[in-house]
Coordinates of C-alpha atoms and ligand atoms in Angstrom, one line a residue:
X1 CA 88.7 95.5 113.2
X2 CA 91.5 93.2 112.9
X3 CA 94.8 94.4 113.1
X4 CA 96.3 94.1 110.0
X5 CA 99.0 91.3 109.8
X6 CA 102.6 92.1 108.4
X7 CA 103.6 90.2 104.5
X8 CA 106.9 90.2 105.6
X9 CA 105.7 87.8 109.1
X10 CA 103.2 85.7 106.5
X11 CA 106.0 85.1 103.8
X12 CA 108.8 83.9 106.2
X13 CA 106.6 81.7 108.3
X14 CA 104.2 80.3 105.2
X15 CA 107.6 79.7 103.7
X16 CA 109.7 78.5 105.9
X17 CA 106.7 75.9 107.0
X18 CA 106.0 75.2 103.8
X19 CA 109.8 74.4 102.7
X20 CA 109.9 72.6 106.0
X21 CA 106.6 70.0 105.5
X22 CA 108.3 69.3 101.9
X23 CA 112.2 68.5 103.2
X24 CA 109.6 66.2 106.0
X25 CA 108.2 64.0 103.1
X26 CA 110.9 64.0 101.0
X27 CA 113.1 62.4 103.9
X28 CA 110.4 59.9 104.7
X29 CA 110.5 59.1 101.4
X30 CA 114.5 58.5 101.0
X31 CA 114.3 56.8 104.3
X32 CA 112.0 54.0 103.2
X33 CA 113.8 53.7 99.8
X34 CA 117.3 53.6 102.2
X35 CA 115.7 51.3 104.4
X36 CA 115.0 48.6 101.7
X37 CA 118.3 49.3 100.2
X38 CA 120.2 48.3 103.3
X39 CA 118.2 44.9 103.9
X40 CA 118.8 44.3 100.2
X41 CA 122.9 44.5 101.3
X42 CA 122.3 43.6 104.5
X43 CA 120.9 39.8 103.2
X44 CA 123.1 39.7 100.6
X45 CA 126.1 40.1 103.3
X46 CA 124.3 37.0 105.1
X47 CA 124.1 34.8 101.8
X48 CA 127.5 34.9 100.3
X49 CA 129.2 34.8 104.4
X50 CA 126.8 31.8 104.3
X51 CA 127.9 30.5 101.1
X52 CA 131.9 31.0 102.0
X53 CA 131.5 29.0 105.5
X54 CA 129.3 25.7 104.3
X55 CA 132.2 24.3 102.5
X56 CA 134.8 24.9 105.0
X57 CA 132.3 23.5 107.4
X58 CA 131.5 20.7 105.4
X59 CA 136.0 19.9 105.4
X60 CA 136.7 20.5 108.7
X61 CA 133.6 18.1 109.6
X62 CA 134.5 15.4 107.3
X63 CA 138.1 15.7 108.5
X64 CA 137.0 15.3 112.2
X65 CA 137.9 12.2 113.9
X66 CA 134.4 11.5 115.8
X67 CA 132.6 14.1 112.5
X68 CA 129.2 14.0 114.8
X69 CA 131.1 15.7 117.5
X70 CA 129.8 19.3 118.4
X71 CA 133.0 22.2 118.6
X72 CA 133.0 25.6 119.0
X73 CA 134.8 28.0 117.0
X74 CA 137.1 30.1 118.6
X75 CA 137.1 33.6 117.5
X76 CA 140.7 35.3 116.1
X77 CA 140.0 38.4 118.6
X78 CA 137.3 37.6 121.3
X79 CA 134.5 40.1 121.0
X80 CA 131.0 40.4 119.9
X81 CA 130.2 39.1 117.0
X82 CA 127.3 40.4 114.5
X83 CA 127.4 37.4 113.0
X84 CA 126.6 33.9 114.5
X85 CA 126.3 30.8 112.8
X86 CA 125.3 27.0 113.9
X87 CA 126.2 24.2 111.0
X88 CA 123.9 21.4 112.2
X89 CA 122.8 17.8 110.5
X90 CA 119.7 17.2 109.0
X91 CA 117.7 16.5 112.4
X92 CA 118.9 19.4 113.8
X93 CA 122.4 17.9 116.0
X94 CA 124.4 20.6 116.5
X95 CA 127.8 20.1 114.7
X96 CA 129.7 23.1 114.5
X97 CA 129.0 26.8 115.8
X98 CA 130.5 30.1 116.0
X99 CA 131.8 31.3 119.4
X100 CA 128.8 33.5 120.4
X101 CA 125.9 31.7 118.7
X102 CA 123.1 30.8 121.2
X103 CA 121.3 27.7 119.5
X104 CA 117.8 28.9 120.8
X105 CA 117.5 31.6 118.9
X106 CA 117.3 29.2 115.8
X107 CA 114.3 27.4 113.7
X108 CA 114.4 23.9 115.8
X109 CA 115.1 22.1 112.6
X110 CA 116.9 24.0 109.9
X111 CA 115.4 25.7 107.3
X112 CA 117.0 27.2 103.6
X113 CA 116.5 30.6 102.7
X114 CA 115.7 33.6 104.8
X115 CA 113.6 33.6 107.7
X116 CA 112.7 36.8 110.3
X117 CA 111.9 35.9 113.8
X118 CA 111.0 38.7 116.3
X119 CA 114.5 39.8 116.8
X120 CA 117.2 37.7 114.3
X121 CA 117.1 37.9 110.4
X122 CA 118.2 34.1 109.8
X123 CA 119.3 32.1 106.8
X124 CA 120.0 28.6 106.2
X125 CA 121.7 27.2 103.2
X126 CA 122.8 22.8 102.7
X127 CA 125.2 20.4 101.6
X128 CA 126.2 16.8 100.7
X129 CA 122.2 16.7 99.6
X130 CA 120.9 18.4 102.6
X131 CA 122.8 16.2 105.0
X132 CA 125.0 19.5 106.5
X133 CA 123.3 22.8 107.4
X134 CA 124.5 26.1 108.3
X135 CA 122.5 28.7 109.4
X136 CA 123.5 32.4 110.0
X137 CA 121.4 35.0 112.2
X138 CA 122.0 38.6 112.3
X139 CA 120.3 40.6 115.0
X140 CA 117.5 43.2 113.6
X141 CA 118.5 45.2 116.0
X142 CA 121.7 46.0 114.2
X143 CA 119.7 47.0 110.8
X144 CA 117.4 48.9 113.0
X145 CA 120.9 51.2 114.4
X146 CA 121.9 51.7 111.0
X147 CA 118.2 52.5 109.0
X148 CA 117.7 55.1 112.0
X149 CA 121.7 56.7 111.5
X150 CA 120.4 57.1 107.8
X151 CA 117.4 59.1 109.3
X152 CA 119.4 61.2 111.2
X153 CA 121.5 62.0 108.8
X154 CA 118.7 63.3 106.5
X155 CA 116.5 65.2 109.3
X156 CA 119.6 66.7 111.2
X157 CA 120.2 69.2 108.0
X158 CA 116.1 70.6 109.1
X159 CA 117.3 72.1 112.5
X160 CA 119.8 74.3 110.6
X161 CA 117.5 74.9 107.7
X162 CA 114.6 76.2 110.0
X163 CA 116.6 79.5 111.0
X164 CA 118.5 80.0 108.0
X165 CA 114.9 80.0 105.7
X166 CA 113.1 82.4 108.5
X167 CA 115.8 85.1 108.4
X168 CA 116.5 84.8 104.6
X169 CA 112.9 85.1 103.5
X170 CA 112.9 87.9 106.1
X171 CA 115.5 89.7 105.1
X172 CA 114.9 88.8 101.1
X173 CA 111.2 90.1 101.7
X174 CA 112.3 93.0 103.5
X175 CA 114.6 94.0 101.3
X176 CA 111.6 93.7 98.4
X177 CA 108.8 95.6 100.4
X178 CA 111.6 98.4 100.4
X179 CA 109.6 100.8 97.8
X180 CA 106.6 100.2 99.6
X181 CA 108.3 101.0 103.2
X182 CA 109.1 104.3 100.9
X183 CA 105.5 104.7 99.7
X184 CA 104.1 104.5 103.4
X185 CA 106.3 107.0 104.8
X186 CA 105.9 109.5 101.9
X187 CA 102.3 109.3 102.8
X188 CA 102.8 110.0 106.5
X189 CA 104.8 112.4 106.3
X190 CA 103.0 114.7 104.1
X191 CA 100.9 117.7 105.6
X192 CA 97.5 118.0 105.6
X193 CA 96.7 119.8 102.8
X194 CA 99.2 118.5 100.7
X195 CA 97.5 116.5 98.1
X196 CA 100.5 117.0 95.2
X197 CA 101.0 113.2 93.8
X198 CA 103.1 110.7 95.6
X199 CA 106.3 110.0 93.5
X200 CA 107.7 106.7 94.6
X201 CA 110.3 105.0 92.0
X202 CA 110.1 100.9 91.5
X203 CA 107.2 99.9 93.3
X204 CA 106.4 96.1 93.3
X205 CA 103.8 95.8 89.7
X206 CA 100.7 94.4 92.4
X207 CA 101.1 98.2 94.5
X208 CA 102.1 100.3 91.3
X209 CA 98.4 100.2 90.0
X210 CA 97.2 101.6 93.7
X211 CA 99.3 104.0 93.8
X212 CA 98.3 104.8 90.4
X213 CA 94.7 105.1 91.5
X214 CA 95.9 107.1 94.7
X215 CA 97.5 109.8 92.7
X216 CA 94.5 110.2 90.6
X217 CA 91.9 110.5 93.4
X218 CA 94.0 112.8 95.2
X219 CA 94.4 114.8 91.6
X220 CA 90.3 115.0 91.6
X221 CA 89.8 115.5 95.1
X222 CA 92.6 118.2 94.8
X223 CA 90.8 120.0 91.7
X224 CA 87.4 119.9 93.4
X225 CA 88.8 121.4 96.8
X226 CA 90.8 123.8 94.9
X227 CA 86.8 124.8 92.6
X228 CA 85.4 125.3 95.8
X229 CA 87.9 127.1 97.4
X230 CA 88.5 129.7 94.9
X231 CA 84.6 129.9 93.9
X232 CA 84.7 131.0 97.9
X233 CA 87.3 133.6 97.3
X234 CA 86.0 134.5 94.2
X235 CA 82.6 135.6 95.5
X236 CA 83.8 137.1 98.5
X237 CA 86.6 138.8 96.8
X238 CA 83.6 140.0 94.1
X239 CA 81.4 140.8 96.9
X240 CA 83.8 143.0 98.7
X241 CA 83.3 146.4 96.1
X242 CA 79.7 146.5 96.2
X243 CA 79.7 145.9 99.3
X244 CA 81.8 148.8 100.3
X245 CA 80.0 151.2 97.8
X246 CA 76.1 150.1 99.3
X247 CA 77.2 151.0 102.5
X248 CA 78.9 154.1 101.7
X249 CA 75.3 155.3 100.1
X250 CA 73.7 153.7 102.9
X251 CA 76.0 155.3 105.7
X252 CA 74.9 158.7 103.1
X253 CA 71.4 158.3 103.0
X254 CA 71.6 157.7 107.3
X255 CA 73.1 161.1 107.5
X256 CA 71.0 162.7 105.2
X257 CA 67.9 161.3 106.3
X258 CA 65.7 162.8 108.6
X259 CA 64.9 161.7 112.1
X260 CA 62.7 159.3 112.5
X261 CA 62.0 155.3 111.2
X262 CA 63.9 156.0 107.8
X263 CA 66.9 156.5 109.8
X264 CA 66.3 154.1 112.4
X265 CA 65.8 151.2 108.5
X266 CA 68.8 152.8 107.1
X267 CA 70.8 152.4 110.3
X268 CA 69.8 148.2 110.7
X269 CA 70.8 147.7 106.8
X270 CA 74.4 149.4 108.0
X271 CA 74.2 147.2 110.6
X272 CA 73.4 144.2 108.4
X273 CA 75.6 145.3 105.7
X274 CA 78.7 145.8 107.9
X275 CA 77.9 142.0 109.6
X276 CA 78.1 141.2 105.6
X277 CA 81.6 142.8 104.7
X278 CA 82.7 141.0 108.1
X279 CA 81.5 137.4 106.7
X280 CA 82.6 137.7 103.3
X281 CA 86.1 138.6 105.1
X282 CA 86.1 135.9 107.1
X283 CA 85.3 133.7 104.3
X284 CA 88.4 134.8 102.1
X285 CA 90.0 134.2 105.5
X286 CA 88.9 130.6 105.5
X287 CA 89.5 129.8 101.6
X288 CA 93.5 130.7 102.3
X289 CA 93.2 128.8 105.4
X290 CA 92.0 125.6 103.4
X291 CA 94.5 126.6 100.6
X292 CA 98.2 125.1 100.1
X293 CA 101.1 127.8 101.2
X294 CA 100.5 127.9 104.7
X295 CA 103.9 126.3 105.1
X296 CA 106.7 128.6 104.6
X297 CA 110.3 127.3 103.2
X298 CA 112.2 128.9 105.5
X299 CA 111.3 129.3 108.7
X300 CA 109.8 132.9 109.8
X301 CA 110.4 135.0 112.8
X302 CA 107.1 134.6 115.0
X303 CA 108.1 137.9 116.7
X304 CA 108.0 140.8 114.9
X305 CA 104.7 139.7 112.9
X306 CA 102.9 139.1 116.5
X307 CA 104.3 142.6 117.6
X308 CA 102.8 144.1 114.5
X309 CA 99.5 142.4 114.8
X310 CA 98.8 143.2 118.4
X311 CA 100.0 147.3 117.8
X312 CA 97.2 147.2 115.1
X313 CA 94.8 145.8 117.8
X314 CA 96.1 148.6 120.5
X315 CA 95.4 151.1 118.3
X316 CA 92.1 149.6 117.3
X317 CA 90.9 148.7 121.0
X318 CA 92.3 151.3 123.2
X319 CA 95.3 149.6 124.4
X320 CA 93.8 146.7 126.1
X321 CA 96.0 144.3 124.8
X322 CA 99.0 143.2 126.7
X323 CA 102.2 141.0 124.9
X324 CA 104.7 139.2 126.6
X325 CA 107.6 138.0 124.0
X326 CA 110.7 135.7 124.4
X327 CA 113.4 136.4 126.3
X328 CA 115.3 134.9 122.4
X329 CA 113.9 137.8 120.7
X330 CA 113.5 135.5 117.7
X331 CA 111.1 132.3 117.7
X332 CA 111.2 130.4 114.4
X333 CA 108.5 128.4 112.5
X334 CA 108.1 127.3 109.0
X335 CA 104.5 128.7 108.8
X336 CA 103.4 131.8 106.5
X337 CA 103.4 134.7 108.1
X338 CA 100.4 135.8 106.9
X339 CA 98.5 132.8 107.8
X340 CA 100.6 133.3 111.8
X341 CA 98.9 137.0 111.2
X342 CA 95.2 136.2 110.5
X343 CA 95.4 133.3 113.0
X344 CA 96.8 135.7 115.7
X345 CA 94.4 138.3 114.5
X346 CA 91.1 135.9 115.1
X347 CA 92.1 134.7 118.5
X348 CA 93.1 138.9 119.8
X349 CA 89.4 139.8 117.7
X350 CA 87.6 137.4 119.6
X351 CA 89.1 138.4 123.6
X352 CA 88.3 141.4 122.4
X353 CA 85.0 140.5 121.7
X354 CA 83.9 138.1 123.3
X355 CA 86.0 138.7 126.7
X356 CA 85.3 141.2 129.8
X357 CA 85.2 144.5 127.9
X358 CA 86.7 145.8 130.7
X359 CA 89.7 143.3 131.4
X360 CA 93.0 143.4 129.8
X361 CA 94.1 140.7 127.1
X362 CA 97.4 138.8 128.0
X363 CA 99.1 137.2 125.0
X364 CA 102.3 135.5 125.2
X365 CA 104.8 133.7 122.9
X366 CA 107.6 131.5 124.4
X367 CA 110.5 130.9 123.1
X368 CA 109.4 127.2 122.2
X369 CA 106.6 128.8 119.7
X370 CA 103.7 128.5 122.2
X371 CA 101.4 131.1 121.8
X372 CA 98.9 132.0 124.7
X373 CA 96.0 134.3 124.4
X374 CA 93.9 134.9 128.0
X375 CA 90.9 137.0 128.7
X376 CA 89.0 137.1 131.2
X377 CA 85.1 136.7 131.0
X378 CA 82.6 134.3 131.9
X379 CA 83.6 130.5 132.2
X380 CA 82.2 128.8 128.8
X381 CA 80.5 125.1 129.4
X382 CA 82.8 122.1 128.7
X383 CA 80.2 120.9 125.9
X384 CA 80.0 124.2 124.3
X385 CA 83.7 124.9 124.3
X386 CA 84.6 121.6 122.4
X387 CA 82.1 122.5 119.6
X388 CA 83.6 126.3 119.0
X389 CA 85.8 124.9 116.3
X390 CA 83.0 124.0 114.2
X391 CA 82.3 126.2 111.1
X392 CA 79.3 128.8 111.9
X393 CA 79.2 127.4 115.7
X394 CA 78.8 130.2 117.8
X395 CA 78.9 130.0 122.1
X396 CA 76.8 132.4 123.9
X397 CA 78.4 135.2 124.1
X398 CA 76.6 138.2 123.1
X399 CA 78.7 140.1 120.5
X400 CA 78.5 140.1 116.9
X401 CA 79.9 137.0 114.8
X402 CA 79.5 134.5 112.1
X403 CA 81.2 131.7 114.2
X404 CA 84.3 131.3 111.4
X405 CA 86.9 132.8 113.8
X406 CA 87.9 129.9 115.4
X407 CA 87.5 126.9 112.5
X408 CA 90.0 129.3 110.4
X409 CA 92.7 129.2 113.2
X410 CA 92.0 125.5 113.5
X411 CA 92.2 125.0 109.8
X412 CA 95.6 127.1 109.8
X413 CA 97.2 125.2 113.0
X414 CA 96.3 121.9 111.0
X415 CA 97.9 123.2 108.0
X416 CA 101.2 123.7 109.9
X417 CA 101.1 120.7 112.2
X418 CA 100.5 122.7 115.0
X419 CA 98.1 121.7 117.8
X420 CA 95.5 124.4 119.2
X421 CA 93.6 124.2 122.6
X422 CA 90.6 126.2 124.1
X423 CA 90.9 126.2 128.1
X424 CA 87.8 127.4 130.1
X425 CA 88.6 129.0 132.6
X426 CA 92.0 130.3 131.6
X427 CA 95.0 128.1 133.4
X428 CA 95.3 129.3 136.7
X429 CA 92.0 131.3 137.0
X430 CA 88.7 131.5 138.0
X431 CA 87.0 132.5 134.9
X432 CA 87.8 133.5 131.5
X433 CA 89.0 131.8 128.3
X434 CA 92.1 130.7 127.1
X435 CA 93.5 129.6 123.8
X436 CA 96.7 127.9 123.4
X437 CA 98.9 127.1 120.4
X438 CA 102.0 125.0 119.9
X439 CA 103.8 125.6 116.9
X440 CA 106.5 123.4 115.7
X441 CA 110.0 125.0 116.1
X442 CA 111.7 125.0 113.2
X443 CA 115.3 124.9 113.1
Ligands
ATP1 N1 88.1 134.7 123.8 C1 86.8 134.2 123.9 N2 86.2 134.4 125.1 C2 85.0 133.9 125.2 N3 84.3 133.2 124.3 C3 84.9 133.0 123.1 C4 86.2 133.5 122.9 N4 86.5 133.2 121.6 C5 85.5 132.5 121.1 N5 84.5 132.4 122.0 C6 83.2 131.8 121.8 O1 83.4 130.9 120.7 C7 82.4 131.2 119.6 C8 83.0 130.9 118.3 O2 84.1 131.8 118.0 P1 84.4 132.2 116.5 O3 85.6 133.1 116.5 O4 84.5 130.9 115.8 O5 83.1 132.9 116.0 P2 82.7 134.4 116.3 O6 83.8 135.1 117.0 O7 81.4 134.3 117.0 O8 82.5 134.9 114.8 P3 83.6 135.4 113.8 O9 84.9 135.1 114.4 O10 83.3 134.5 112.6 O11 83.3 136.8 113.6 C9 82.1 132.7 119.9 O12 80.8 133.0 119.4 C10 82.1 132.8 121.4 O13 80.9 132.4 122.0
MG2 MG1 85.7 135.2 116.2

C-alpha cells in the first residue's frame, strides 16, 4: 500500500506552485505590454530630438562659409553618447555629424521615418524639400538593458514569494487541521475496549460527517459486543445453580449407590459435571475480561492482591507455590484488581496444572510491575506455544481444561495495555514454562 501522503505537504506545495505558475504569466504578460510601451517612448524620444536638431542643422549649414563642408560636433562633456546623428544631403554627403556617430552604421542614402537594422533603431527626417537630412540612431542594445531591468524588477518579487507562500500555507493549514490533529490522537490514545464516542469540538464540515459515522459504528459495534457479552454471563451466571444442585444429587446418588457400573456412570457425570461448573466459570471469567472496567481510576497496589491470591492457592495446592515481592512493598497500576486477581489466578491454576506436579511454582513481581510465573515441566513446541492464546486451544499437557485460561489473561493484559509473554523453557532453564507480564506503572 501507498503510504499515505500528508494535506498539509499537498496544500503548501500545490499552492505555492500553483500561485507561483500564475505570478510567471502574469509577468510575461506585463513585460511584453512594458516592452511595447518603452519602444513607443523610446521612438518618440528619437522623433522630437530629431525634429529639435534639423532646423538648427539646417542654420548652422546655411551659415557656413563652404555649407558643403563636413564638421563634427563637439560634445559639451566628452562621453558616450546614446544618441548619434549624421545631417547629410540628398545623395548622401555627409554634412554635419555628432561627435560619436560612425556613418556606416547608416542606410547609404537617407531614408524618412523609422528604420531597425540588426543593432541601431534609425530615423530620418528632411528639409528645404528634402535637400538636408538628419538621421538619428539609437543602439537596440540600450532598449534591450532597459526592457530586461523591467523584467527583473517584476520576477525578483518571486524569489521572496516562494518561501513566504510555503511556510504560510504551512502554517495556515496546520493551524486548520488542528481539530483533526485532536481527532487522531483521541483515537490513539484510547484503550482497547473503549468504544465510548469520540467527542472532538470544531472539526473541519468534510471530517465532521466521519466522525459522525465513526461514533455511530462504534455505538453498534459497542451494543452488539456488550449483547453478547452479557448473554455469555447471563447463561453461565444461570447455569451456575443448577449446576451446583445436579451435582450435589449426583455426588448423593454416588454415595448411595452400590458398587458396581451405576457408581462407576454416576462417578463420569461428576466428572463431566464438575468439567461443566469449571467452563461456565471460565466463561464469566472471559465476559469481564471482554467487558469495560478493567482499568481502575486510581492506581491499585499489585501487592497485597497477589499475596492474597497465591495464600488461596497454598492452601489449595499444598504449599507449592513460592512468591517473591518488591523490595517497594507497594507496586502500582491502574488495572482492576479483580481483573490483576483472576489473571494471576489463571496463570498460578495452570503451573499448577499443567507443570511438574512435583516441582515448586516461583512467582515474582518487581517493583517495575513485571510479574513472572515459572514452573517447571516439559519444554512446549515453539508452534504450539504461540497458539495457547487462542480461545479453546489447548497444548498437550494432560490435565483437565477448556483452553480459556490463557485468552482471558491475554484479553485482560490487552485491556490494560500491558504486554504478556509465554517463554518455553522458562529463562534460564532447561525445561519448564514461563509466563511474563509487564504492566504499566502507574504513577
Ligand atoms: N504453566 C504451564 N505449563 C505448561 N503448559 C501450559 C502452562 N500453561 C498453559 N499451558 C498449556 O497451554 C494450554 C492452554 O492453557 P489455557 O489456560 O488457555 O487452557 P487450559 O488450562 O487447558 O484450560 P482452562 O484454563 O480453560 O481450564 C494448556 O492446555 C497447556 O497445554
Ligand atoms: Mg488454564
Amino acid at each position: 500500500m501507498k503510504p499515505a501522503s500528508s494535506l498539509q505537504k499537498r496544500l503548501g506545495l500545490g499552492l505555492t506552485l500553483g500561485m507561483t505558475l500564475l505570478w510567471l504569466g502574469a509577468t510575461v504578460g506585463a513585460w511584453v505590454v512594458v516592452q511595447h510601451e518603452l519602444n513607443e517612448v523610446f521612438d518618440s524620444a528619437l522623433e522630437e530630438t530629431a525634429q529639435r536638431i534639423l532646423p538648427l542643422a539646417v542654420l548652422e549649414i546655411g551659415n557656413r562659409d563652404e555649407p558643403r563642408q563636413a564638421r563634427h560636433i563637439a560634445p559639451l562633456k566628452v562621453r558616450k553618447e546614446y544618441l548619434t546623428y549624421l545631417v547629410r544631403g540628398a545623395k548622401g554627403e555627409i554634412l554635419m555629424q555628432s561627435h560619436d556617430a560612425d556613418p556606416s552604421i547608416f542606410n547609404p542614402l537617407p531614408v524618412e521615418g523609422f528604420t531597425t537594422t540588426s543593432r541601431y533603431r534609425l530615423y530620418g527626417a528632411s528639409a528645404l524639400r528634402e535637400g538636408v537630412f538628419i538621421e538619428m540612431a539609437e543602439p537596440l542594445a540600450h532598449r534591450r538593458e532597459a526592457a530586461q531591468e523591467a523584467l527583473f524588477a517584476l520576477l525578483l518579487p518571486i524569489l521572496a514569494l516562494i518561501p513566504i507562500s510555503l511556510l504560510g500555507t504551512w502554517l495556515f493549514v496546520h493551524v486548520s487541521l488542528r481539530s483533526v490533529r485532536a481527532y487522531r490522537r483521541a483515537i490513539e490514545t484510547r484503550g482497547v475496549g473503549d468504544l465510548s464516542p469520540i467527542k472532538v469540538d470544531r472539526l473541519p464540515a468534510e471530517i465532521d460527517p466521519l466522525a459522525e459515522a465513526v461514533n455511530h459504528l462504534m455505538e453498534r459495534l459497542r451494543k452488539a459486543l456488550e449483547a453478547e457479552r452479557s448473554f455469555t454471563a447471563n447463561s453461565a451466571h444461570e447455569l451456575r445453580t443448577p449446576l451446583a444442585a445436579t451435582l450435589a444429587h449426583i455426588q448423593r446418588l454416588r454415595r448411595e449407590a452400590p458398587e458396581g457400573p451405576l457408581q462407576v456412570r454416576a462417578a463420569k457425570i461428576e466428572t463431566s459435571l464438575q468439567a461443566l461448573t469449571r467452563l461456565s466459570e471460565k466463561l464469566m471469567q472471559l465476559a469481564k475480561a471482554e467487558g469495560g472496567g478493567l482499568l481502575s481510576e486510581a492506581p491499585q497496589d499489585l501487592v497485597p492482591v497477589l499475596a492474597h491470591v497465591v495464600d488461596e492457592c497454598n492452601h489449595a495446592a499444598g504449599q507449592r507455590v513460592h512468591v517473591v515481592l518488591p523490595a517497594a512493598r507497594s507496586v502500582l497500576s491502574a488495572i482492576d484488581p479483580d481483573a490483576f486477581a483472576i489473571l494471576v489466578r489463571n496463570l498460578i491454576e495452570n503451573a499448577m496444572k499443567h507443570g511438574a506436579p512435583d516441582r515448586p511454582i516461583e512467582v515474582s513481581l518487581s517493583s517495575q510491575a513485571l510479574l513472572r510465573v515459572v514452573n517447571a515441566g516439559p519444554v512446549v513446541p515453539e508452534p504450539i506455544l504461540r497458539r495457547l492464546t487462542e480461545r479453546f486451544v489447548r497444548g498437550e499437557s494432560g490435565a483437565q481444561g477448556s483452553g480459556l485460561g490463557l485468552a482471558i489473561a491475554l484479553t485482560i493484559a490487552q485491556g490494560v495495555n500491558a504486554t504478556i509473554a509465554l517463554v518455553s523453557p522458562a529463562t534460564g532453564k532447561q525445561d519448564g514454562f514461563e509466563v511474563i507480564v509487564q504492566f504499566v506503572l502507574g504513577r
